[in-house]
Coordinates of C-alpha atoms in Angstrom, one line a residue:
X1 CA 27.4 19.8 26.0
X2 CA 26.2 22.5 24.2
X3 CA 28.2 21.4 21.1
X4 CA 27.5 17.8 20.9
X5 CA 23.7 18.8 21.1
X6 CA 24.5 20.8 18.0
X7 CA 26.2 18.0 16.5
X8 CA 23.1 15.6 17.3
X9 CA 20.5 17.5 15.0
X10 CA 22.6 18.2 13.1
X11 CA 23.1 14.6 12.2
X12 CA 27.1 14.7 12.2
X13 CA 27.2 12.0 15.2
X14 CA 24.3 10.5 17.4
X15 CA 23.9 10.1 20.9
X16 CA 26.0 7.4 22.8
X17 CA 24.9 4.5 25.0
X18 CA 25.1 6.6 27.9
X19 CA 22.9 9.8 26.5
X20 CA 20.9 7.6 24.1
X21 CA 18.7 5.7 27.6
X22 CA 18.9 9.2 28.9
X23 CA 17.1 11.2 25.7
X24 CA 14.3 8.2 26.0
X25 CA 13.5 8.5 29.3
X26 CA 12.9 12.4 28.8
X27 CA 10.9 12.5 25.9
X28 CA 9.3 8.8 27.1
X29 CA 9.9 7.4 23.5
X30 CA 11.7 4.1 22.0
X31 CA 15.2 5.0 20.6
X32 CA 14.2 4.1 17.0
X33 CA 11.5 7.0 17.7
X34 CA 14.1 9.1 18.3
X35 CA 16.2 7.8 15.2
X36 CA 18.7 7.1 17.4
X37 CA 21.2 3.9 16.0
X38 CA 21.8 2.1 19.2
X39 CA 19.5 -0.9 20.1
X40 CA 17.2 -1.2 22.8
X41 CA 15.0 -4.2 24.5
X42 CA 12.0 -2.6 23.9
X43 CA 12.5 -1.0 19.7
X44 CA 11.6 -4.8 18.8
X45 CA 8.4 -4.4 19.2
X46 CA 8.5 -1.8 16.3
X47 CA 9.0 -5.0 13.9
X48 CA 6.3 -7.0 15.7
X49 CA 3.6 -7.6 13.0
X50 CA 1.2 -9.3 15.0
X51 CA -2.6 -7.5 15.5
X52 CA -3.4 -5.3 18.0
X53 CA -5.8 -6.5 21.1
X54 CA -7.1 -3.9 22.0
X55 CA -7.9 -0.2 20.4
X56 CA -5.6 1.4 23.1
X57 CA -2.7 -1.0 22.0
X58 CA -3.5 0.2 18.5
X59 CA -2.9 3.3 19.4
X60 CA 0.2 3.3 20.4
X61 CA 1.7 1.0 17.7
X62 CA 0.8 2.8 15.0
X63 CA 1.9 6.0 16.9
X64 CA 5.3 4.2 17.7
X65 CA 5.4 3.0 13.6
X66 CA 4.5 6.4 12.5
X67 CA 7.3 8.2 14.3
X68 CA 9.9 5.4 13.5
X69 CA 9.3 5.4 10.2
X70 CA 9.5 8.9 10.3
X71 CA 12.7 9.3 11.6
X72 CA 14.2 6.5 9.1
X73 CA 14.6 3.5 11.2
X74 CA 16.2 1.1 8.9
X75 CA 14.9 -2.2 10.6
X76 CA 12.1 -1.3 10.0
X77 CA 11.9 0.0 6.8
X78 CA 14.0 -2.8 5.7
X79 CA 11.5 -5.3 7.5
X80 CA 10.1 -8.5 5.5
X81 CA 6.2 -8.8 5.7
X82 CA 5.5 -12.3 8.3
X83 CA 3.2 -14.7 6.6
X84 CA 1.4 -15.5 9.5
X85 CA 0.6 -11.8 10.6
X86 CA -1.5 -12.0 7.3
X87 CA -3.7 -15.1 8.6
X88 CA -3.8 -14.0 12.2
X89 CA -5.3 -10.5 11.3
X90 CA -7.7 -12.1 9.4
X91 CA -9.1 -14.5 11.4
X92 CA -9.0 -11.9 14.4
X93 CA -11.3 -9.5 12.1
X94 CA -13.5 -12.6 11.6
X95 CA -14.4 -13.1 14.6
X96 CA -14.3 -10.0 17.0
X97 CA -16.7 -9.1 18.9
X98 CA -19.0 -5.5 18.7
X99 CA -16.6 -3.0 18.6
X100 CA -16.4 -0.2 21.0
X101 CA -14.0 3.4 21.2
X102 CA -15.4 3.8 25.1
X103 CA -11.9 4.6 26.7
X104 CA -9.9 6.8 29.1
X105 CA -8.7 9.6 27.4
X106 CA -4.5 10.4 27.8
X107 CA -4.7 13.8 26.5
X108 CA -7.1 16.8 27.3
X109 CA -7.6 17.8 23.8
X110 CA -10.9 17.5 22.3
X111 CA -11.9 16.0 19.3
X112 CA -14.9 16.8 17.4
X113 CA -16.1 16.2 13.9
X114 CA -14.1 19.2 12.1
X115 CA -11.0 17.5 13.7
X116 CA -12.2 13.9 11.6
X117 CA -13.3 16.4 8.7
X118 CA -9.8 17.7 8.3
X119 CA -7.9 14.8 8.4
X120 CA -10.3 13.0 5.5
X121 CA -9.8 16.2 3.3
X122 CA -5.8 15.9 4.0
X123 CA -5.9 12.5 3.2
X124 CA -7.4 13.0 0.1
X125 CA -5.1 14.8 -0.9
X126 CA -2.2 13.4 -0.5
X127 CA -4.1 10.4 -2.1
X128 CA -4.4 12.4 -5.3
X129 CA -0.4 12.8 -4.8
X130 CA 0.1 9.3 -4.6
X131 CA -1.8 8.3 -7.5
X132 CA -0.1 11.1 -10.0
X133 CA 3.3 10.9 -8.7
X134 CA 3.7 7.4 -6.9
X135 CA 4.3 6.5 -3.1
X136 CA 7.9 7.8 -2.9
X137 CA 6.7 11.4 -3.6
X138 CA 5.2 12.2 -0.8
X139 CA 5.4 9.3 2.1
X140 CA 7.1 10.8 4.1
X141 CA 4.6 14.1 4.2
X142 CA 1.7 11.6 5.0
X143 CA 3.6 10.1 7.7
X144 CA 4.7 13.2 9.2
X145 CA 1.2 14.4 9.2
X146 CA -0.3 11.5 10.8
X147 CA 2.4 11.2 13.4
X148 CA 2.3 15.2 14.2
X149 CA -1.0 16.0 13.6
X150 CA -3.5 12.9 13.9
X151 CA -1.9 10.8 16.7
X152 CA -2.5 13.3 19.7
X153 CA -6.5 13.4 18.4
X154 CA -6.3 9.5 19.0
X155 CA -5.2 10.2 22.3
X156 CA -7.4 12.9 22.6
X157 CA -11.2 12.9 24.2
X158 CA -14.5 12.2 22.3
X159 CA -17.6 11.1 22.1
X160 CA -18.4 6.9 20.9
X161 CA -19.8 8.1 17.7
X162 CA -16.9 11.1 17.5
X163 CA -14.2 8.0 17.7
X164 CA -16.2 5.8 15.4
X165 CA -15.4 8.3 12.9
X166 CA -12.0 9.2 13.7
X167 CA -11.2 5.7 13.6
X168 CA -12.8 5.0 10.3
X169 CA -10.8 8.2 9.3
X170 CA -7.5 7.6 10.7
X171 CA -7.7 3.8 9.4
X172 CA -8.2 5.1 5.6
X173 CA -5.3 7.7 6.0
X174 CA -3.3 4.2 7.6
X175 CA -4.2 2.3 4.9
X176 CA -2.8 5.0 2.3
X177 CA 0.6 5.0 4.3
X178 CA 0.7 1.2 3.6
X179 CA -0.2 1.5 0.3
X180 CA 2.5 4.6 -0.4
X181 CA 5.0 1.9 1.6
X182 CA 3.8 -0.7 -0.3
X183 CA 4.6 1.5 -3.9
X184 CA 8.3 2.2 -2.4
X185 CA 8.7 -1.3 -1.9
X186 CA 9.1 -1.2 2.0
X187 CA 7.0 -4.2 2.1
X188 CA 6.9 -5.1 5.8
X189 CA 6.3 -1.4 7.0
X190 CA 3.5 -1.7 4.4
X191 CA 1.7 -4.7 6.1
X192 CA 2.4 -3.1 9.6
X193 CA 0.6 -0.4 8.3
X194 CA -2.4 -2.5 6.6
X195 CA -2.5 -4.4 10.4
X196 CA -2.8 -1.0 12.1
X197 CA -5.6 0.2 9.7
X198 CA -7.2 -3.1 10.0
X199 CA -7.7 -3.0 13.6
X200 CA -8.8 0.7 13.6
X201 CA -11.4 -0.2 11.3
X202 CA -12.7 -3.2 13.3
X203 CA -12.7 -0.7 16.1
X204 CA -14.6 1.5 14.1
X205 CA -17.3 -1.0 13.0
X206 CA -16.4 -0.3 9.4
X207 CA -16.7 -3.2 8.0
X208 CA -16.3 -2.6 4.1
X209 CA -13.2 -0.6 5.1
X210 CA -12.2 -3.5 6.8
X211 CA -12.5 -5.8 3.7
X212 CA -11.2 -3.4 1.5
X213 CA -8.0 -3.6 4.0
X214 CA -7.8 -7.4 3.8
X215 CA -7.9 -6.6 -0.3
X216 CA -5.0 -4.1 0.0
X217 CA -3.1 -7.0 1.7
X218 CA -4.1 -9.7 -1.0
X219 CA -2.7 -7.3 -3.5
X220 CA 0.8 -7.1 -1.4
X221 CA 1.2 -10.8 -0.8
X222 CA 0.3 -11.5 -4.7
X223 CA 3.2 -8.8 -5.4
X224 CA 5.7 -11.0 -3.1
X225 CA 4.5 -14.2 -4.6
X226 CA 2.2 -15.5 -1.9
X227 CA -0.6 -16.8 -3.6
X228 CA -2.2 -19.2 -1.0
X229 CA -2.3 -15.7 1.6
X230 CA -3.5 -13.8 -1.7
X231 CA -7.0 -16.1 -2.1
X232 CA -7.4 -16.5 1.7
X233 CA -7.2 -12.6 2.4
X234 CA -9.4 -12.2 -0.7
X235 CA -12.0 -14.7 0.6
X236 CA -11.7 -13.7 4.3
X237 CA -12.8 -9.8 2.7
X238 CA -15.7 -11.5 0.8
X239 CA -17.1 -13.5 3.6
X240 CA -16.3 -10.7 6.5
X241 CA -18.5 -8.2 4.9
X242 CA -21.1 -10.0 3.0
X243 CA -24.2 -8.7 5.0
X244 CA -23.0 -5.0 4.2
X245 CA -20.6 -5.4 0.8
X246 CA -21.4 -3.3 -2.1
X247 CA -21.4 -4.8 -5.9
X248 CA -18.1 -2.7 -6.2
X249 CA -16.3 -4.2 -3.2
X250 CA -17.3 -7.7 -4.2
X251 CA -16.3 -7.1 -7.9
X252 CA -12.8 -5.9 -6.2
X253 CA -12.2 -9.2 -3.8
X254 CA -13.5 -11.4 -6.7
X255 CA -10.7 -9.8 -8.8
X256 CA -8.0 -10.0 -6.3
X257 CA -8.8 -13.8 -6.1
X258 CA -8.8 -14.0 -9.5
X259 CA -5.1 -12.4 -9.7
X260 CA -3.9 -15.5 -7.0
X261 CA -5.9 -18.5 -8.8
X262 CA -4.0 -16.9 -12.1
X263 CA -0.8 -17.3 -10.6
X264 CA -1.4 -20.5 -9.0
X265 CA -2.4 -21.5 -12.5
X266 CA -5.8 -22.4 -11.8
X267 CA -7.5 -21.0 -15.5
X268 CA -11.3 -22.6 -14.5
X269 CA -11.1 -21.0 -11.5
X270 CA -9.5 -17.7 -12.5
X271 CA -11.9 -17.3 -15.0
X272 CA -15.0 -17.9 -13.2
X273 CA -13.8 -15.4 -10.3
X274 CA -13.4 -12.4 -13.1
X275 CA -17.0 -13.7 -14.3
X276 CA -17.9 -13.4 -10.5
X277 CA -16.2 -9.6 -10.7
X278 CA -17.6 -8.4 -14.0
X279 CA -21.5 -9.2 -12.9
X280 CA -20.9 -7.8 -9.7
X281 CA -19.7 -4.6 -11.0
X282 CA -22.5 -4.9 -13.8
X283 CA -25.3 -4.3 -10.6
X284 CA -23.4 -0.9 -8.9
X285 CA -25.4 1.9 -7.9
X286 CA -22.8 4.8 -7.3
X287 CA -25.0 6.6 -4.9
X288 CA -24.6 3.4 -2.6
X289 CA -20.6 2.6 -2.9
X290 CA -18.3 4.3 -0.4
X291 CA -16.0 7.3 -1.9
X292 CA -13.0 5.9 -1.4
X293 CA -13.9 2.7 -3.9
X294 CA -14.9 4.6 -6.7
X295 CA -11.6 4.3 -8.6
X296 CA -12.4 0.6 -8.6
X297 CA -14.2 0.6 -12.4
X298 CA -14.7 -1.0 -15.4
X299 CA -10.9 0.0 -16.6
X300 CA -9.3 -1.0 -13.1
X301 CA -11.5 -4.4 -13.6
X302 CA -9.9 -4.6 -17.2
X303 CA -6.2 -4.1 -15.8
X304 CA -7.1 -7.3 -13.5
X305 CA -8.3 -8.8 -16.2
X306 CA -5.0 -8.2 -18.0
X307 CA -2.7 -9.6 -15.3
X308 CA -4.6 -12.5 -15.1
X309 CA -4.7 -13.8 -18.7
X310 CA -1.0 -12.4 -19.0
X311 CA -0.2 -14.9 -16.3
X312 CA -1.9 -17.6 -17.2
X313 CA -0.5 -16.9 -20.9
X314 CA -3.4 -16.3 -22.8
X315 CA -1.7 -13.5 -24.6
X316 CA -3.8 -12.3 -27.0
X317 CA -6.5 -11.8 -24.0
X318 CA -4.4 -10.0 -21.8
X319 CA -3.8 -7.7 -24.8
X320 CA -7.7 -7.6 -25.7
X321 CA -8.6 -6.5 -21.8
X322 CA -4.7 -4.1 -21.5
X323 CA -6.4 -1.9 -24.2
X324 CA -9.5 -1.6 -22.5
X325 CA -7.8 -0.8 -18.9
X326 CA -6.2 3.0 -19.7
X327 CA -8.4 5.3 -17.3
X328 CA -6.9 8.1 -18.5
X329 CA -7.5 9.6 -15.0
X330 CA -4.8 7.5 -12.7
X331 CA -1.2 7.7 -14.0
X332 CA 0.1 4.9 -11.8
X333 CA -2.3 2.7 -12.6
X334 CA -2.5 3.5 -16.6
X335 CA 1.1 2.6 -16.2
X336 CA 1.0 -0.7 -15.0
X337 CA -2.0 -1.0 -17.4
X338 CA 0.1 0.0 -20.3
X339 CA 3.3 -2.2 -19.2
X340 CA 0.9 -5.1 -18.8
X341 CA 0.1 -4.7 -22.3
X342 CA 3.6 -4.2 -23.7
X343 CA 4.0 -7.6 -21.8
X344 CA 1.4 -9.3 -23.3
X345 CA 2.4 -8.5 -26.6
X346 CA 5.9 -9.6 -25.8
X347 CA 4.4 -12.9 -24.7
X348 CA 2.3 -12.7 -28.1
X349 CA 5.9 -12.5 -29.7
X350 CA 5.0 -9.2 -31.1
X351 CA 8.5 -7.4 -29.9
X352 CA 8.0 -4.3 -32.2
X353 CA 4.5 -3.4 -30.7
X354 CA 6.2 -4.3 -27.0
X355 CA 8.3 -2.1 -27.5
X356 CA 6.1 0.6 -28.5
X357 CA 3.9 0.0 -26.0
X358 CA 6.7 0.2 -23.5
X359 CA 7.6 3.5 -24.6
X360 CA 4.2 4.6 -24.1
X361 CA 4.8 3.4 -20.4
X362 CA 7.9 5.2 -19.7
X363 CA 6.3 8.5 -20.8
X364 CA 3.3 8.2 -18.9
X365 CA 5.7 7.2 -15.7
X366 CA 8.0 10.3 -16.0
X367 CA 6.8 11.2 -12.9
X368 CA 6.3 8.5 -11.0
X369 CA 8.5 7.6 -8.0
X370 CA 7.9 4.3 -7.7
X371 CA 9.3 1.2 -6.4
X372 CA 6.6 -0.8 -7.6
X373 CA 7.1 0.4 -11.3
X374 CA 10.5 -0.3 -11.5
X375 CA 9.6 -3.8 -10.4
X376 CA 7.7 -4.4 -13.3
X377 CA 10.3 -2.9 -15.4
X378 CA 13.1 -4.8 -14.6
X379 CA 10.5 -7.9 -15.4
X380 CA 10.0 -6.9 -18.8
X381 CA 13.7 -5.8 -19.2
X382 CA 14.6 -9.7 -18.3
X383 CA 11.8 -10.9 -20.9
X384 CA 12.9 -8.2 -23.6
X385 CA 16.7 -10.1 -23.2
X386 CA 15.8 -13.4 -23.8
X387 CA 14.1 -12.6 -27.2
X388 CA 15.7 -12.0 -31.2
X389 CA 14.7 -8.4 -31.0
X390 CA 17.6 -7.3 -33.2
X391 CA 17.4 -3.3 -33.9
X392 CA 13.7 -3.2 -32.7
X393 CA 15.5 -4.2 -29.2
X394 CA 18.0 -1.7 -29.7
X395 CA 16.0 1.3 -30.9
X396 CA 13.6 0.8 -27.6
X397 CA 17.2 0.8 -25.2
X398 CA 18.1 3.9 -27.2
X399 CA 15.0 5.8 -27.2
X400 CA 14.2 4.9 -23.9
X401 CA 17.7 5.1 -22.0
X402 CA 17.1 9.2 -20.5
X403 CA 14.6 7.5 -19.1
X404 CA 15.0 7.5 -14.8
X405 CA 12.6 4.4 -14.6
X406 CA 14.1 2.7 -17.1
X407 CA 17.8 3.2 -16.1
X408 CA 16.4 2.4 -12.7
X409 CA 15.1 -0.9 -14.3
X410 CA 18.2 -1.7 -15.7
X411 CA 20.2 -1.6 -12.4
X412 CA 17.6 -3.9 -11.2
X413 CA 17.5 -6.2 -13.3
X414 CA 20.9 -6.3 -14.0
X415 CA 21.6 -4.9 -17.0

């Protein structure tokens, strides 16, 4: 027995349908909690996406996602995101009643507010990780964290106030585990996560959080091409939290609408929703905008910009707003600023400065493990090959070819 314990952590072979049930029962966990391979009844409701009822039962699902995803189940990391999981959580946030974290305690630990202190500050930084090196760097340290170190606090004991503030905590560290999930391209882990976070934040009365999660998923679903859920989840952000929304947040949702009404090919409307953005963001008072929105400036409102008029093929204004989008202070996001702007200029039919630009890109990506990134790659690898570049074409493959993003891109797109 001895040796086929050995053999299960050591990952050489994996418990049976006979030791499989019993391992479950002992440590009362789901086998894709365990990691184990064999299916059970109950691991479906790991790839249930609908929103929680109750802070208990959000609780224990993301508990159950955090240590599933931590132990690699494939299902679930392989999931697709459900369309109408995005419209239920919506309307659910819309209308819920006052929140409240009054509930019977499971553990006997105590939670106070150096407990919600730590987690923010840990948070943080693995936010700063995500943003310099991309969501496949260090997801699985976030995830390991939350499901080691943060889950027994939710099941722990504290006071209402206490537990609105883990909550509020615990959502935002949720919401960074989508958006990592959502960078690696494990897109219905990702909305699972933005679900969780959602319903933690109702619980926790934070409302801008809240909208700021809805904005999260907009982004998602106008990544996968869902540009009717993009504009509702936008507009369900706006209206949720107009009483408390700050210039900043509004400036955000308007420019997530903006990115679906772009797509969708709507320029009237497009336009008048960056308008909408750019005045809002005009009237911010820093001292009044949460911390974790700050990123959200006049660059990150050009980048928006950029997307928009790129894909409503204005060119030569996705190119004017692309140059005024480098923060010099987020390397993901300077990225997909840059690439936006080698793809405007392609669209311009300016292939020597595309592929310039694009070189600029992949040097500012070097680090970045991203999904996401070599998405947009593969894009502009597919739009490079249906152009006359001639040796301007060929100098960028050569130059750009040691490259891991761009060879990366290649295998995506085909090439």
């Amino acid at each position: 027995m001895k040796r086929r314990i050995a053999s299960w952590e050591n990952g050489h072979s994996s418990p049976d349908d006979f030791y499989g049930p019993l391992l479950c029962d002992v440590y009362g966990m789901s086998a894709a909690e365990l990691g184990l391979n064999h299916d059970t009844s109950h691991d479906a409701t790991l790839l249930d996406a609908s929103y929680p009822a109750s802070p208990d039962a959000a609780i224990t699902a993301v508990g159950q996602l955090w240590r599933a995803d931590l132990n690699g189940y494939a299902p679930l990391l392989q999931a697709e995101p459900s369309e109408p999981a995005w419209s239920e959580a919506s309307l659910r946030w819309l209308v819920a009643p006052e929140p409240s974290t009054a509930r019977q305690p499971r553990d006997s630990v105590r939670v106070g507010l150096g407990d919600v202190a730590a987690i923010k500050t840990t948070a943080d930084m693995f936010a700063q990780l995500d943003d310099r090196f991309g969501g496949d760097h260090a997801r699985h340290a976030v995830v390991q964290y939350l499901s080691r170190e943060v889950a027994p606090l939710l099941r722990g004991q504290y006071t209402e106030p206490v537990g609105r503030s883990l909550f509020s905590t615990v959502a935002e560290a949720t919401l960074l585990a989508g958006w990592m999930s959502y960078d690696a391209c494990h897109h219905g882990l990702a909305q699972r996560y933005f679900l969780q976070a959602l319903r933690l934040a109702q619980d926790a009365n934070d409302r801008r959080l809240a909208g700021s999660i809805l904005s999260a998923m907009s982004h998602q679903a106008t990544f996968l091409g869902r540009f009717t859920q993009t504009a509702t989840l936008a507009r369900a952000a706006l209206m949720g939290i107009s009483p408390v929304a700050t210039p900043t947040l509004r400036a955000q949702f308007h420019a997530m609408e903006a990115r679906a009404l772009a797509r969708t090919g709507d320029v009237r409307a497009c336009e008048a929703a960056l308008t909408a953005a750019t005045k809002a963001l005009e009237s911010r008072n820093h001292d009044d905008e949460p911390e974790w929105i700050s990123y959200f400036d006049e660059a990150e409102l050009a980048a928006e910009a950029a997307h928009c008029f790129r894909d409503v093929n204005s060119a030569r204004q996705a190119v004017a707003h692309a140059e005024n989008a480098m923060s010099g202070s987020h390397v993901r996001s300077d990225f997909f600023a840059t690439m936006v702007l080698a793809d405007a200029h392609l669209r311009a039919g300016d292939v020597e400065e595309a592929c310039r630009v694009a070189l600029d890109a992949l040097d500012l990506g070097e680090q970045l493990k991203s999904a996401r990134c070599v998405s947009h790659l593969a894009e502009f690898r597919r739009d490079l090959a249906r152009v006359d570049g001639g040796a301007t074409v060929r100098d960028l493959h050569d130059q750009a070819r040691e490259h891991r993003l761009w060879v990366a891109a290649g295998a995506e797109a085909g090439h």
